[in-house]
């Protein structure tokens, strides 16, 4: 069996990169005393996968780990043991037991919801005012980092929902291996529309609030519920 | 922007922000008002280096375990952060509560390395604390320091209010208690310092005066008030087996230098290598029992989730029941997939079998430290390794499937000649030869013999404290020679330019006056000297010139037998008379036996019950000229009893 664990990456540790988060979770699993499964081979490691890597500098409210267990464990047991073993900045909120044949999270991941919390109210106002202009455009060119280098792309079809309120921009955007609009790409486009010059610093906190999959009816639902 | 916003904004721009954010697993955060005494433990190097340091783990744990004190952490920021902090007027802050250093009652530095002294100055200044102790007022924190380099505190004594000599576990809480009493009783700073001076193992530099001879050597060094003892005794851990050892240690998020469990199995060493300061300072040898170690290991594995345990001591191979310990740890850790990294020197055949069974040996690389290239020179430094030993171990390793061996040497050892340098190449050649003797079919591919050479630095409290360091041109020549003779197929040669070692030599045996050079160099921009990309040798030389002091006086001068040393007022256990005897034996290339084969009368035998191998009959009176501060009115037994009380 496998256990899907929904966890938070807290604001204090937002500068910790994905590899370090992975290691922290693995050590947490070791401390928990839970019967986790190990890989075979010379350097056995815990079988744990993550739905999606979260960028350095961003925090996440509902990130998901996928842990293969060596024997049956209840969801409550998993939650209790993990929360005793994890630092406060990496709390688990929910656990869901799934069968071994449950599809891999990375394969089912379709999109993510973000909050871009701007530090400066005036800048936020300008950027939010640019949203309707951006959404009316046919195409929104952006540059995407891929394994083979920088690639030009159109992010317009990848922005599923976009609105602003106060000094926060709420966005739902595509997140698959082939199609992904990351918050910096969105910010770049918004800055352009709002006419904020390149040299002006825009400070913000990026929070990924949810990871989404698609149900049979073609509707986005939280990935861990799929 | 408030302070926290300014810090957050800086963190978005610097490399490696996690160095400054804290919040790691097992880092205790006590509320500021939960404990009356506020201590900040400062490590004068980066987070990655500091978080690997066992002493820091021990002392932060110990202070936080007391209901009346809290301990936060602070590390030397990297250049980018430092510049940003200066620009944004952010004072150096603690990781836990982000308070500037100046808001703490006590600032404690650990001094592991002379070339981190400039960082101490930088941290104090950035933390809002007056650099020099004489400029500190009633509301400023008390700045204390301990660690290996406190065995000659003088070079940095203008900047530190009180030093802890010897085992921090013993003296730390007593010192904190006095500072808490001051807070409660409203003592003046001066009164507090005088009371600190009465804690055994505490040296308060403001209470002592130094006078110099015309030739620059020390003429006298004495207390200037009745509260300060003429001689400061080092503190020892009375019961090492039961001594405080933290079982919930911080687990950093980012990779640090030693990212694993460190189990201190033994303190001290019986081998008596003459260049080794730790070997002299941490006497006598004391072991932790197998039961205690297994208990600590299990608790640490449970609380940290680390996947590796390393055994720490000066010479782990000498731990009396090492095979039993390793077997027991492996048995208990097998299901938890915890690997044990072994001291590579002592893998006996029985152990090798059990290692192979459990597949826990990573055949990465084995390290040997012959230190010198010929038997004569190894006898001079009393390094009890013979060529036969080394070759045999290399053969074992190659037959056992290793293909990579590291050999550590020093250049510039006393009496070293070209023959000794050639001996290094000869030894490397023989090790390579052993590899090729193993049939091609059975040996591992990819022979790699790495020869690393560091420049010898004479240290206080060692038999070489009288010796001169080779000058930089001489070392350069020797390294050039080594590069020539070590052009051997399969051999890599690593060396370091001698400039840093030269300064290390100046500061390790420096006096009070050299503190001016330190301050001047810091003003000239010297910080993070241990990092080769930051080290500014020319600025250091200019700082010496600015202060009218000659570095060669400290580094390259042979010192007279009866010279009064700046550290002579500290009793670190080993007597000056013993060190001189060892020095004379070294001149004759005569070896001294391992303490376990019989007591050599190093001075530890003066303290009954401290050393398992001591022979109290060796307790002869040292010659007066060598022990200028031996208090005549007090018999030594009394002192030892006082220590235990």
XYZ file of C-alpha atoms in Angstrom, chain A residues 11-17 20-21 23-24 26-28 30-32 38-39 42-44 84-90 119 201 203-204, chain B residues 1 5 8-9 11-13 17-18 21-23 25 95-96 251-255 259 302-307 336-338 359 361-362:
66
model
C 7.148 30.339 5.144
C 10.207 30.183 7.389
C 11.754 27.430 5.275
C 10.687 28.756 1.874
C 14.315 29.211 0.835
C 14.990 25.499 1.227
C 15.256 23.833 -2.174
C 16.695 19.440 0.763
C 12.951 19.171 1.407
C 15.884 14.770 2.411
C 14.126 16.396 5.356
C 13.029 11.154 4.340
C 14.654 11.830 7.687
C 11.248 12.638 9.131
C 12.967 7.592 9.530
C 12.276 9.343 12.819
C 8.581 8.492 12.661
C 13.216 0.830 1.210
C 14.684 0.434 -2.225
C 23.780 -0.913 -2.181
C 22.476 2.387 -0.823
C 18.910 1.672 0.215
C 5.514 13.840 16.032
C 8.590 13.493 13.823
C 8.412 16.519 11.545
C 9.591 20.051 12.271
C 6.752 22.570 12.659
C 7.510 24.021 9.231
C 6.722 20.692 7.556
C 4.555 43.258 -0.397
C 12.019 45.404 -7.799
C 8.753 41.817 -3.840
C 6.296 39.056 -3.307
C 10.561 48.549 6.776
C 11.099 42.869 6.750
C 13.366 38.933 4.770
C 14.198 41.191 1.874
C 17.186 36.673 2.343
C 15.510 36.871 -1.039
C 18.743 38.089 -2.567
C 19.483 31.875 2.553
C 18.919 28.772 4.740
C 16.754 31.084 8.718
C 17.015 28.425 11.435
C 13.935 26.373 12.273
C 14.456 19.860 13.428
C 18.910 32.523 14.129
C 16.198 31.756 16.666
C 19.259 18.370 11.795
C 20.079 21.051 9.227
C 17.931 21.258 6.109
C 20.862 22.009 3.870
C 23.930 19.877 3.593
C 25.921 15.825 8.018
C 15.600 8.086 16.807
C 15.657 11.846 17.314
C 17.514 12.886 14.161
C 16.672 10.308 11.487
C 20.261 10.456 10.289
C 21.385 7.569 8.120
C 17.096 1.031 10.397
C 19.554 1.190 7.490
C 22.024 3.253 9.428
C 27.663 -4.962 2.931
C 31.544 -0.850 3.621
C 31.632 1.811 1.018
